[in-house]
Amino acid sequence: MDIKTIGIVGAGQMGNGIAHVMALAGYDIVLNDISQDALDTAMALMAKNMERQVSRGKITQDDQSQALQRIKTTPNLIELGTVDLIIEAATERESVKQAIFEDLLPHLEPHTILTSNTSSISITRLASRTDRPEKFMGFHFMNPVPVMQLVELIRGIATDEPTFAACKKVVDRLGKTAASAEDFPAFIVNRILMPMINEAVYTLYEGVGSVQSIDSSMKLGANHPMGPLELADFIGLDTCLAIMNVLHDGLADTKYRPCPLLTKYVEAGWLGRKTDRGFYDYRGDTPVPTR
């Protein structure tokens, strides 16, 4: 199958990044969100990010202009029904994702492939709630999408080979690298990354080190570009907690128990950069550790 048109559900951090790279690769995009403000913000952010790419010589002004013209926005979900591929990039809650697919089903073309950008939720379970589990798979981009080179492609138990091949072809056209992952909780990247972040929070919780010393230790001692607590703030502490809960529930192993301090931060609404406070306070000119 030759994919030409792509529908993206969700215009937040991941959705606008996916639309950005897909449009630059020449795909016609229909970007959906329930909020018109979110759609307007996404378009402005994509224009700004592409302008940065132009200034660095990565794309031309013409590339930017044509890419933005390829993106249509709509608050009406059913307008995505005629596209070849749908990528759901809504919030990381299974009930929300299921509701989106259920609303889409009556309006889809027979050939339309359904995918989810979920970072941890079972692809097989999501697919089982649709009329086309063989044309359903995980399409997990890394954040920030325009910068990160990896895309995890996750087959559900019913995903057929033509569906996988069509999605792999899209990844290749983007100039990114596909990693094939089996459908187990959190797949590859987050199966390894999130327990490391959770352990860093435990290290803080138990008083082994401060926010600053933990992050400095991992940057200078393990050559990580960002410390684990800084990275958690960038990802969103609510997302980190949700993935840890998926690991804990799905694998029934106590080593995946979310740290109580991570839960406390989420309960406080201190979710990281997106709320201006997490393990660091971002309200001033320089981030300041909150513990």
PDB file of C-alpha atoms in Angstrom:
ATOM      1  CA  MET A   1       0.000   0.000   0.000  1.00  0.00           C
ATOM      2  CA  ASP A   2       1.291   3.465  -0.946  1.00  0.00           C
ATOM      3  CA  ILE A   3       0.392   5.921   1.810  1.00  0.00           C
ATOM      4  CA  LYS A   4      -0.217   9.485   0.599  1.00  0.00           C
ATOM      5  CA  THR A   5      -2.543  11.072   3.179  1.00  0.00           C
ATOM      6  CA  ILE A   6      -2.116  10.950   6.948  1.00  0.00           C
ATOM      7  CA  GLY A   7      -4.529  11.902   9.723  1.00  0.00           C
ATOM      8  CA  ILE A   8      -3.115  12.836  13.129  1.00  0.00           C
ATOM      9  CA  VAL A   9      -5.335  12.905  16.226  1.00  0.00           C
ATOM     10  CA  GLY A  10      -4.039  15.297  18.853  1.00  0.00           C
ATOM     11  CA  ALA A  11      -2.200  18.571  18.228  1.00  0.00           C
ATOM     12  CA  GLY A  12      -0.120  18.597  21.405  1.00  0.00           C
ATOM     13  CA  GLN A  13       3.614  18.142  21.812  1.00  0.00           C
ATOM     14  CA  MET A  14       3.750  14.820  19.953  1.00  0.00           C
ATOM     15  CA  GLY A  15       0.990  15.449  17.408  1.00  0.00           C
ATOM     16  CA  ASN A  16       2.418  18.708  16.111  1.00  0.00           C
ATOM     17  CA  GLY A  17       5.900  17.176  15.907  1.00  0.00           C
ATOM     18  CA  ILE A  18       4.571  14.231  13.877  1.00  0.00           C
ATOM     19  CA  ALA A  19       2.653  16.579  11.555  1.00  0.00           C
ATOM     20  CA  HIS A  20       5.826  18.666  11.149  1.00  0.00           C
ATOM     21  CA  VAL A  21       8.023  15.793   9.919  1.00  0.00           C
ATOM     22  CA  MET A  22       5.276  14.158   7.848  1.00  0.00           C
ATOM     23  CA  ALA A  23       4.501  17.396   5.988  1.00  0.00           C
ATOM     24  CA  LEU A  24       8.182  18.028   5.274  1.00  0.00           C
ATOM     25  CA  ALA A  25       8.388  14.489   3.851  1.00  0.00           C
ATOM     26  CA  GLY A  26       5.641  15.355   1.348  1.00  0.00           C
ATOM     27  CA  TYR A  27       2.571  13.782   2.934  1.00  0.00           C
ATOM     28  CA  ASP A  28      -0.790  15.568   2.963  1.00  0.00           C
ATOM     29  CA  ILE A  29      -1.823  15.952   6.605  1.00  0.00           C
ATOM     30  CA  VAL A  30      -5.166  16.343   8.360  1.00  0.00           C
ATOM     31  CA  LEU A  31      -4.464  17.399  11.967  1.00  0.00           C
ATOM     32  CA  ASN A  32      -7.303  17.029  14.458  1.00  0.00           C
ATOM     33  CA  ASP A  33      -7.828  18.239  18.006  1.00  0.00           C
ATOM     34  CA  ILE A  34     -10.961  18.949  20.046  1.00  0.00           C
ATOM     35  CA  SER A  35      -9.553  22.429  20.749  1.00  0.00           C
ATOM     36  CA  GLN A  36      -9.264  25.009  17.970  1.00  0.00           C
ATOM     37  CA  ASP A  37      -6.807  26.899  20.185  1.00  0.00           C
ATOM     38  CA  ALA A  38      -4.594  23.799  20.306  1.00  0.00           C
ATOM     39  CA  LEU A  39      -4.705  23.561  16.506  1.00  0.00           C
ATOM     40  CA  ASP A  40      -3.786  27.239  16.097  1.00  0.00           C
ATOM     41  CA  THR A  41      -0.976  26.888  18.621  1.00  0.00           C
ATOM     42  CA  ALA A  42       0.320  23.784  16.820  1.00  0.00           C
ATOM     43  CA  MET A  43       0.423  25.550  13.462  1.00  0.00           C
ATOM     44  CA  ALA A  44       2.275  28.525  14.966  1.00  0.00           C
ATOM     45  CA  LEU A  45       4.753  26.217  16.703  1.00  0.00           C
ATOM     46  CA  MET A  46       5.410  24.224  13.524  1.00  0.00           C
ATOM     47  CA  ALA A  47       6.029  27.443  11.594  1.00  0.00           C
ATOM     48  CA  LYS A  48       8.459  28.599  14.306  1.00  0.00           C
ATOM     49  CA  ASN A  49      10.292  25.264  14.435  1.00  0.00           C
ATOM     50  CA  MET A  50      10.572  25.081  10.641  1.00  0.00           C
ATOM     51  CA  GLU A  51      11.875  28.664  10.609  1.00  0.00           C
ATOM     52  CA  ARG A  52      14.610  27.515  12.967  1.00  0.00           C
ATOM     53  CA  GLN A  53      15.447  24.699  10.537  1.00  0.00           C
ATOM     54  CA  VAL A  54      15.611  27.224   7.690  1.00  0.00           C
ATOM     55  CA  SER A  55      17.994  29.444   9.675  1.00  0.00           C
ATOM     56  CA  ARG A  56      20.260  26.441  10.264  1.00  0.00           C
ATOM     57  CA  GLY A  57      20.235  25.442   6.598  1.00  0.00           C
ATOM     58  CA  LYS A  58      18.473  22.113   7.216  1.00  0.00           C
ATOM     59  CA  ILE A  59      15.498  23.006   4.969  1.00  0.00           C
ATOM     60  CA  THR A  60      14.752  25.835   2.532  1.00  0.00           C
ATOM     61  CA  GLN A  61      12.139  28.579   2.822  1.00  0.00           C
ATOM     62  CA  ASP A  62      10.290  26.852  -0.025  1.00  0.00           C
ATOM     63  CA  ASP A  63      10.327  23.542   1.887  1.00  0.00           C
ATOM     64  CA  GLN A  64       8.765  25.302   4.862  1.00  0.00           C
ATOM     65  CA  SER A  65       6.084  27.036   2.803  1.00  0.00           C
ATOM     66  CA  GLN A  66       5.059  23.862   0.960  1.00  0.00           C
ATOM     67  CA  ALA A  67       5.033  21.768   4.148  1.00  0.00           C
ATOM     68  CA  LEU A  68       2.751  24.179   6.009  1.00  0.00           C
ATOM     69  CA  GLN A  69       0.400  24.277   3.015  1.00  0.00           C
ATOM     70  CA  ARG A  70       0.099  20.466   3.184  1.00  0.00           C
ATOM     71  CA  ILE A  71      -1.355  20.612   6.706  1.00  0.00           C
ATOM     72  CA  LYS A  72      -5.113  20.994   7.103  1.00  0.00           C
ATOM     73  CA  THR A  73      -6.491  21.391  10.627  1.00  0.00           C
ATOM     74  CA  THR A  74      -9.953  20.410  11.840  1.00  0.00           C
ATOM     75  CA  PRO A  75     -11.757  19.992  15.188  1.00  0.00           C
ATOM     76  CA  ASN A  76     -14.037  17.453  13.460  1.00  0.00           C
ATOM     77  CA  LEU A  77     -12.666  13.935  13.937  1.00  0.00           C
ATOM     78  CA  ILE A  78     -14.702  12.375  11.128  1.00  0.00           C
ATOM     79  CA  GLU A  79     -12.822  14.457   8.546  1.00  0.00           C
ATOM     80  CA  LEU A  80      -9.927  12.036   9.053  1.00  0.00           C
ATOM     81  CA  GLY A  81     -12.002   9.158   7.691  1.00  0.00           C
ATOM     82  CA  THR A  82     -10.747   9.349   4.091  1.00  0.00           C
ATOM     83  CA  VAL A  83      -6.992   9.250   4.795  1.00  0.00           C
ATOM     84  CA  ASP A  84      -4.684   6.273   4.201  1.00  0.00           C
ATOM     85  CA  LEU A  85      -3.051   6.239   7.648  1.00  0.00           C
ATOM     86  CA  ILE A  86      -4.205   7.548  11.021  1.00  0.00           C
ATOM     87  CA  ILE A  87      -1.776   8.193  13.879  1.00  0.00           C
ATOM     88  CA  GLU A  88      -3.496   8.693  17.227  1.00  0.00           C
ATOM     89  CA  ALA A  89      -1.368  10.977  19.434  1.00  0.00           C
ATOM     90  CA  ALA A  90      -3.834  11.854  22.196  1.00  0.00           C
ATOM     91  CA  THR A  91      -3.185  11.759  25.931  1.00  0.00           C
ATOM     92  CA  GLU A  92      -1.711   8.550  27.378  1.00  0.00           C
ATOM     93  CA  ARG A  93      -4.990   7.166  28.737  1.00  0.00           C
ATOM     94  CA  GLU A  94      -6.397   3.987  27.262  1.00  0.00           C
ATOM     95  CA  SER A  95     -10.045   5.014  27.675  1.00  0.00           C
ATOM     96  CA  VAL A  96      -9.414   8.194  25.667  1.00  0.00           C
ATOM     97  CA  LYS A  97      -7.664   6.295  22.885  1.00  0.00           C
ATOM     98  CA  GLN A  98     -10.416   3.675  22.690  1.00  0.00           C
ATOM     99  CA  ALA A  99     -13.083   6.367  22.446  1.00  0.00           C
ATOM    100  CA  ILE A 100     -11.219   8.042  19.567  1.00  0.00           C
ATOM    101  CA  PHE A 101     -10.986   4.829  17.562  1.00  0.00           C
ATOM    102  CA  GLU A 102     -14.622   3.977  18.239  1.00  0.00           C
ATOM    103  CA  ASP A 103     -15.690   7.406  16.952  1.00  0.00           C
ATOM    104  CA  LEU A 104     -13.520   7.006  13.849  1.00  0.00           C
ATOM    105  CA  LEU A 105     -14.594   3.488  12.827  1.00  0.00           C
ATOM    106  CA  PRO A 106     -17.889   4.298  11.031  1.00  0.00           C
ATOM    107  CA  HIS A 107     -16.128   6.866   8.818  1.00  0.00           C
ATOM    108  CA  LEU A 108     -12.992   4.983   7.735  1.00  0.00           C
ATOM    109  CA  GLU A 109     -12.113   3.718   4.269  1.00  0.00           C
ATOM    110  CA  PRO A 110     -11.636  -0.072   4.089  1.00  0.00           C
ATOM    111  CA  HIS A 111      -7.909   0.318   3.404  1.00  0.00           C
ATOM    112  CA  THR A 112      -7.170   2.834   6.191  1.00  0.00           C
ATOM    113  CA  ILE A 113      -4.435   1.780   8.612  1.00  0.00           C
ATOM    114  CA  LEU A 114      -4.905   2.707  12.266  1.00  0.00           C
ATOM    115  CA  THR A 115      -1.907   3.342  14.519  1.00  0.00           C
ATOM    116  CA  SER A 116      -1.252   4.718  17.992  1.00  0.00           C
ATOM    117  CA  ASN A 117       1.695   6.772  19.191  1.00  0.00           C
ATOM    118  CA  THR A 118       1.220   5.265  22.653  1.00  0.00           C
ATOM    119  CA  SER A 119       4.425   4.905  24.643  1.00  0.00           C
ATOM    120  CA  SER A 120       3.280   1.933  26.703  1.00  0.00           C
ATOM    121  CA  ILE A 121      -0.338   0.743  26.206  1.00  0.00           C
ATOM    122  CA  SER A 122      -1.066  -2.682  24.676  1.00  0.00           C
ATOM    123  CA  ILE A 123      -1.429  -2.460  20.891  1.00  0.00           C
ATOM    124  CA  THR A 124      -3.224  -5.807  20.821  1.00  0.00           C
ATOM    125  CA  ARG A 125      -5.829  -4.571  23.304  1.00  0.00           C
ATOM    126  CA  LEU A 126      -6.388  -1.283  21.456  1.00  0.00           C
ATOM    127  CA  ALA A 127      -6.652  -3.141  18.131  1.00  0.00           C
ATOM    128  CA  SER A 128      -9.184  -5.620  19.509  1.00  0.00           C
ATOM    129  CA  ARG A 129     -11.684  -2.782  19.996  1.00  0.00           C
ATOM    130  CA  THR A 130     -11.632  -1.930  16.266  1.00  0.00           C
ATOM    131  CA  ASP A 131     -12.961  -3.617  13.117  1.00  0.00           C
ATOM    132  CA  ARG A 132      -9.451  -4.031  11.652  1.00  0.00           C
ATOM    133  CA  PRO A 133      -6.949  -5.491  14.134  1.00  0.00           C
ATOM    134  CA  GLU A 134      -4.832  -6.729  11.223  1.00  0.00           C
ATOM    135  CA  LYS A 135      -4.462  -3.101  10.041  1.00  0.00           C
ATOM    136  CA  PHE A 136      -3.565  -1.730  13.469  1.00  0.00           C
ATOM    137  CA  MET A 137      -0.127  -1.206  15.015  1.00  0.00           C
ATOM    138  CA  GLY A 138       1.962   0.977  17.290  1.00  0.00           C
ATOM    139  CA  PHE A 139       3.768   3.924  15.678  1.00  0.00           C
ATOM    140  CA  HIS A 140       5.801   5.386  18.546  1.00  0.00           C
ATOM    141  CA  PHE A 141       7.824   8.527  17.849  1.00  0.00           C
ATOM    142  CA  MET A 142      10.387   9.889  20.286  1.00  0.00           C
ATOM    143  CA  ASN A 143      10.182  13.442  21.642  1.00  0.00           C
ATOM    144  CA  PRO A 144      11.027  15.956  20.188  1.00  0.00           C
ATOM    145  CA  VAL A 145       9.905  14.350  16.933  1.00  0.00           C
ATOM    146  CA  PRO A 146      11.792  16.595  14.461  1.00  0.00           C
ATOM    147  CA  VAL A 147      15.086  15.871  16.262  1.00  0.00           C
ATOM    148  CA  MET A 148      14.903  12.239  17.416  1.00  0.00           C
ATOM    149  CA  GLN A 149      15.819   9.591  14.863  1.00  0.00           C
ATOM    150  CA  LEU A 150      14.077   6.513  16.273  1.00  0.00           C
ATOM    151  CA  VAL A 151      10.534   5.271  15.647  1.00  0.00           C
ATOM    152  CA  GLU A 152       9.321   2.125  17.411  1.00  0.00           C
ATOM    153  CA  LEU A 153       7.008   0.027  15.228  1.00  0.00           C
ATOM    154  CA  ILE A 154       4.965  -2.348  17.380  1.00  0.00           C
ATOM    155  CA  ARG A 155       2.951  -5.220  15.946  1.00  0.00           C
ATOM    156  CA  GLY A 156      -0.143  -6.368  17.789  1.00  0.00           C
ATOM    157  CA  ILE A 157      -0.858 -10.086  17.782  1.00  0.00           C
ATOM    158  CA  ALA A 158      -3.046  -9.676  14.667  1.00  0.00           C
ATOM    159  CA  THR A 159      -1.020  -7.072  12.711  1.00  0.00           C
ATOM    160  CA  ASP A 160      -0.382  -8.329   9.163  1.00  0.00           C
ATOM    161  CA  GLU A 161       2.829  -7.958   7.167  1.00  0.00           C
ATOM    162  CA  PRO A 162       1.491  -5.470   4.551  1.00  0.00           C
ATOM    163  CA  THR A 163       0.515  -3.087   7.383  1.00  0.00           C
ATOM    164  CA  PHE A 164       3.957  -3.314   8.955  1.00  0.00           C
ATOM    165  CA  ALA A 165       5.645  -2.854   5.557  1.00  0.00           C
ATOM    166  CA  ALA A 166       3.530   0.228   4.757  1.00  0.00           C
ATOM    167  CA  CYS A 167       4.409   1.871   8.083  1.00  0.00           C
ATOM    168  CA  LYS A 168       8.089   0.942   7.724  1.00  0.00           C
ATOM    169  CA  LYS A 169       8.070   2.638   4.308  1.00  0.00           C
ATOM    170  CA  VAL A 170       6.746   5.836   5.921  1.00  0.00           C
ATOM    171  CA  VAL A 171       9.535   5.784   8.531  1.00  0.00           C
ATOM    172  CA  ASP A 172      12.130   5.296   5.783  1.00  0.00           C
ATOM    173  CA  ARG A 173      10.710   8.246   3.825  1.00  0.00           C
ATOM    174  CA  LEU A 174      11.032  10.423   6.939  1.00  0.00           C
ATOM    175  CA  GLY A 175      14.735   9.574   7.054  1.00  0.00           C
ATOM    176  CA  LYS A 176      14.310   8.027  10.489  1.00  0.00           C
ATOM    177  CA  THR A 177      15.239   4.572  11.786  1.00  0.00           C
ATOM    178  CA  ALA A 178      12.586   1.980  12.670  1.00  0.00           C
ATOM    179  CA  ALA A 179      13.004  -0.419  15.582  1.00  0.00           C
ATOM    180  CA  SER A 180      10.635  -3.375  15.548  1.00  0.00           C
ATOM    181  CA  ALA A 181       9.283  -4.054  19.052  1.00  0.00           C
ATOM    182  CA  GLU A 182       7.047  -6.780  20.402  1.00  0.00           C
ATOM    183  CA  ASP A 183       3.794  -5.822  22.109  1.00  0.00           C
ATOM    184  CA  PHE A 184       4.811  -5.993  25.761  1.00  0.00           C
ATOM    185  CA  PRO A 185       4.348  -3.187  28.307  1.00  0.00           C
ATOM    186  CA  ALA A 186       6.322  -0.020  27.396  1.00  0.00           C
ATOM    187  CA  PHE A 187       7.993  -1.733  24.393  1.00  0.00           C
ATOM    188  CA  ILE A 188      11.790  -1.139  24.174  1.00  0.00           C
ATOM    189  CA  VAL A 189      12.781   2.445  24.960  1.00  0.00           C
ATOM    190  CA  ASN A 190      10.431   3.094  27.884  1.00  0.00           C
ATOM    191  CA  ARG A 191      10.861  -0.435  29.279  1.00  0.00           C
ATOM    192  CA  ILE A 192      14.495   0.539  29.877  1.00  0.00           C
ATOM    193  CA  LEU A 193      14.267   4.326  30.318  1.00  0.00           C
ATOM    194  CA  MET A 194      11.357   4.704  32.749  1.00  0.00           C
ATOM    195  CA  PRO A 195      12.662   2.337  35.445  1.00  0.00           C
ATOM    196  CA  MET A 196      15.935   4.321  35.304  1.00  0.00           C
ATOM    197  CA  ILE A 197      14.036   7.585  35.837  1.00  0.00           C
ATOM    198  CA  ASN A 198      11.938   5.959  38.583  1.00  0.00           C
ATOM    199  CA  GLU A 199      15.140   4.766  40.288  1.00  0.00           C
ATOM    200  CA  ALA A 200      16.530   8.301  40.104  1.00  0.00           C
ATOM    201  CA  VAL A 201      13.371   9.525  41.877  1.00  0.00           C
ATOM    202  CA  TYR A 202      13.851   6.810  44.529  1.00  0.00           C
ATOM    203  CA  THR A 203      17.467   7.989  44.927  1.00  0.00           C
ATOM    204  CA  LEU A 204      16.104  11.485  45.613  1.00  0.00           C
ATOM    205  CA  TYR A 205      13.270  10.156  47.824  1.00  0.00           C
ATOM    206  CA  GLU A 206      15.701   8.190  50.000  1.00  0.00           C
ATOM    207  CA  GLY A 207      18.078  11.143  50.360  1.00  0.00           C
ATOM    208  CA  VAL A 208      20.995   9.500  48.578  1.00  0.00           C
ATOM    209  CA  GLY A 209      21.506  12.648  46.525  1.00  0.00           C
ATOM    210  CA  SER A 210      19.928  15.974  45.680  1.00  0.00           C
ATOM    211  CA  VAL A 211      18.262  16.798  42.352  1.00  0.00           C
ATOM    212  CA  GLN A 212      21.421  18.590  41.234  1.00  0.00           C
ATOM    213  CA  SER A 213      23.844  15.857  42.332  1.00  0.00           C
ATOM    214  CA  ILE A 214      21.769  13.058  40.768  1.00  0.00           C
ATOM    215  CA  ASP A 215      21.521  14.813  37.410  1.00  0.00           C
ATOM    216  CA  SER A 216      25.165  15.928  37.428  1.00  0.00           C
ATOM    217  CA  SER A 217      26.293  12.404  38.318  1.00  0.00           C
ATOM    218  CA  MET A 218      24.482  10.831  35.371  1.00  0.00           C
ATOM    219  CA  LYS A 219      25.563  13.543  32.915  1.00  0.00           C
ATOM    220  CA  LEU A 220      29.217  13.494  33.936  1.00  0.00           C
ATOM    221  CA  GLY A 221      29.511   9.907  35.173  1.00  0.00           C
ATOM    222  CA  ALA A 222      27.480   8.101  32.485  1.00  0.00           C
ATOM    223  CA  ASN A 223      27.786  10.702  29.683  1.00  0.00           C
ATOM    224  CA  HIS A 224      24.016  11.208  29.451  1.00  0.00           C
ATOM    225  CA  PRO A 225      23.068  14.440  27.635  1.00  0.00           C
ATOM    226  CA  MET A 226      20.379  15.166  30.252  1.00  0.00           C
ATOM    227  CA  GLY A 227      20.093  14.038  33.840  1.00  0.00           C
ATOM    228  CA  PRO A 228      17.209  11.618  34.608  1.00  0.00           C
ATOM    229  CA  LEU A 229      15.222  14.134  36.676  1.00  0.00           C
ATOM    230  CA  GLU A 230      15.696  16.873  34.085  1.00  0.00           C
ATOM    231  CA  LEU A 231      14.573  14.370  31.443  1.00  0.00           C
ATOM    232  CA  ALA A 232      11.535  13.399  33.521  1.00  0.00           C
ATOM    233  CA  ASP A 233      10.497  17.062  33.647  1.00  0.00           C
ATOM    234  CA  PHE A 234      10.927  17.285  29.877  1.00  0.00           C
ATOM    235  CA  ILE A 235       8.797  14.173  29.252  1.00  0.00           C
ATOM    236  CA  GLY A 236       6.156  15.112  31.842  1.00  0.00           C
ATOM    237  CA  LEU A 237       5.923  13.516  35.275  1.00  0.00           C
ATOM    238  CA  ASP A 238       2.332  12.444  34.631  1.00  0.00           C
ATOM    239  CA  THR A 239       3.500  10.529  31.551  1.00  0.00           C
ATOM    240  CA  CYS A 240       6.353   8.931  33.513  1.00  0.00           C
ATOM    241  CA  LEU A 241       3.935   7.841  36.242  1.00  0.00           C
ATOM    242  CA  ALA A 242       1.427   6.485  33.709  1.00  0.00           C
ATOM    243  CA  ILE A 243       4.114   4.365  32.035  1.00  0.00           C
ATOM    244  CA  MET A 244       5.403   3.051  35.366  1.00  0.00           C
ATOM    245  CA  ASN A 245       1.847   2.039  36.278  1.00  0.00           C
ATOM    246  CA  VAL A 246       1.498   0.210  32.948  1.00  0.00           C
ATOM    247  CA  LEU A 247       4.764  -1.645  33.642  1.00  0.00           C
ATOM    248  CA  HIS A 248       3.771  -2.443  37.225  1.00  0.00           C
ATOM    249  CA  ASP A 249       0.281  -3.639  36.293  1.00  0.00           C
ATOM    250  CA  GLY A 250       1.268  -5.423  33.095  1.00  0.00           C
ATOM    251  CA  LEU A 251       4.336  -7.297  34.376  1.00  0.00           C
ATOM    252  CA  ALA A 252       3.265  -7.738  38.031  1.00  0.00           C
ATOM    253  CA  ASP A 253       6.809  -7.187  39.265  1.00  0.00           C
ATOM    254  CA  THR A 254       7.531  -5.008  42.305  1.00  0.00           C
ATOM    255  CA  LYS A 255      10.688  -3.618  40.690  1.00  0.00           C
ATOM    256  CA  TYR A 256       8.362  -1.435  38.580  1.00  0.00           C
ATOM    257  CA  ARG A 257       6.536   0.096  41.587  1.00  0.00           C
ATOM    258  CA  PRO A 258       6.298   3.866  40.998  1.00  0.00           C
ATOM    259  CA  CYS A 259       8.202   5.893  43.562  1.00  0.00           C
ATOM    260  CA  PRO A 260       5.814   7.577  46.058  1.00  0.00           C
ATOM    261  CA  LEU A 261       7.630  10.885  45.472  1.00  0.00           C
ATOM    262  CA  LEU A 262       6.814  10.716  41.749  1.00  0.00           C
ATOM    263  CA  THR A 263       3.155  10.155  42.650  1.00  0.00           C
ATOM    264  CA  LYS A 264       3.261  13.109  45.079  1.00  0.00           C
ATOM    265  CA  TYR A 265       4.621  15.480  42.419  1.00  0.00           C
ATOM    266  CA  VAL A 266       1.887  14.429  39.987  1.00  0.00           C
ATOM    267  CA  GLU A 267      -0.795  14.854  42.662  1.00  0.00           C
ATOM    268  CA  ALA A 268       0.535  18.368  43.296  1.00  0.00           C
ATOM    269  CA  GLY A 269       0.219  19.185  39.599  1.00  0.00           C
ATOM    270  CA  TRP A 270       3.991  19.676  39.351  1.00  0.00           C
ATOM    271  CA  LEU A 271       4.343  17.842  36.039  1.00  0.00           C
ATOM    272  CA  GLY A 272       7.600  19.335  34.774  1.00  0.00           C
ATOM    273  CA  ARG A 273       8.262  21.890  32.076  1.00  0.00           C
ATOM    274  CA  LYS A 274       4.662  22.002  30.839  1.00  0.00           C
ATOM    275  CA  THR A 275       3.442  23.304  34.217  1.00  0.00           C
ATOM    276  CA  ASP A 276       6.639  25.283  35.013  1.00  0.00           C
ATOM    277  CA  ARG A 277       7.386  23.097  38.037  1.00  0.00           C
ATOM    278  CA  GLY A 278       8.563  19.561  38.534  1.00  0.00           C
ATOM    279  CA  PHE A 279      11.908  18.449  39.922  1.00  0.00           C
ATOM    280  CA  TYR A 280      12.990  21.913  38.796  1.00  0.00           C
ATOM    281  CA  ASP A 281      11.176  25.249  39.008  1.00  0.00           C
ATOM    282  CA  TYR A 282      11.143  26.871  35.547  1.00  0.00           C
ATOM    283  CA  ARG A 283       9.413  30.128  36.440  1.00  0.00           C
ATOM    284  CA  GLY A 284      12.649  32.152  36.565  1.00  0.00           C
ATOM    285  CA  ASP A 285      15.423  32.704  34.065  1.00  0.00           C
ATOM    286  CA  THR A 286      17.288  29.591  35.248  1.00  0.00           C
ATOM    287  CA  PRO A 287      15.748  26.269  36.383  1.00  0.00           C
ATOM    288  CA  VAL A 288      16.066  25.815  40.157  1.00  0.00           C
ATOM    289  CA  PRO A 289      15.808  22.385  41.866  1.00  0.00           C
ATOM    290  CA  THR A 290      12.652  22.017  43.955  1.00  0.00           C
ATOM    291  CA  ARG A 291      14.308  19.626  46.436  1.00  0.00           C
TER     292      ARG A 291
END
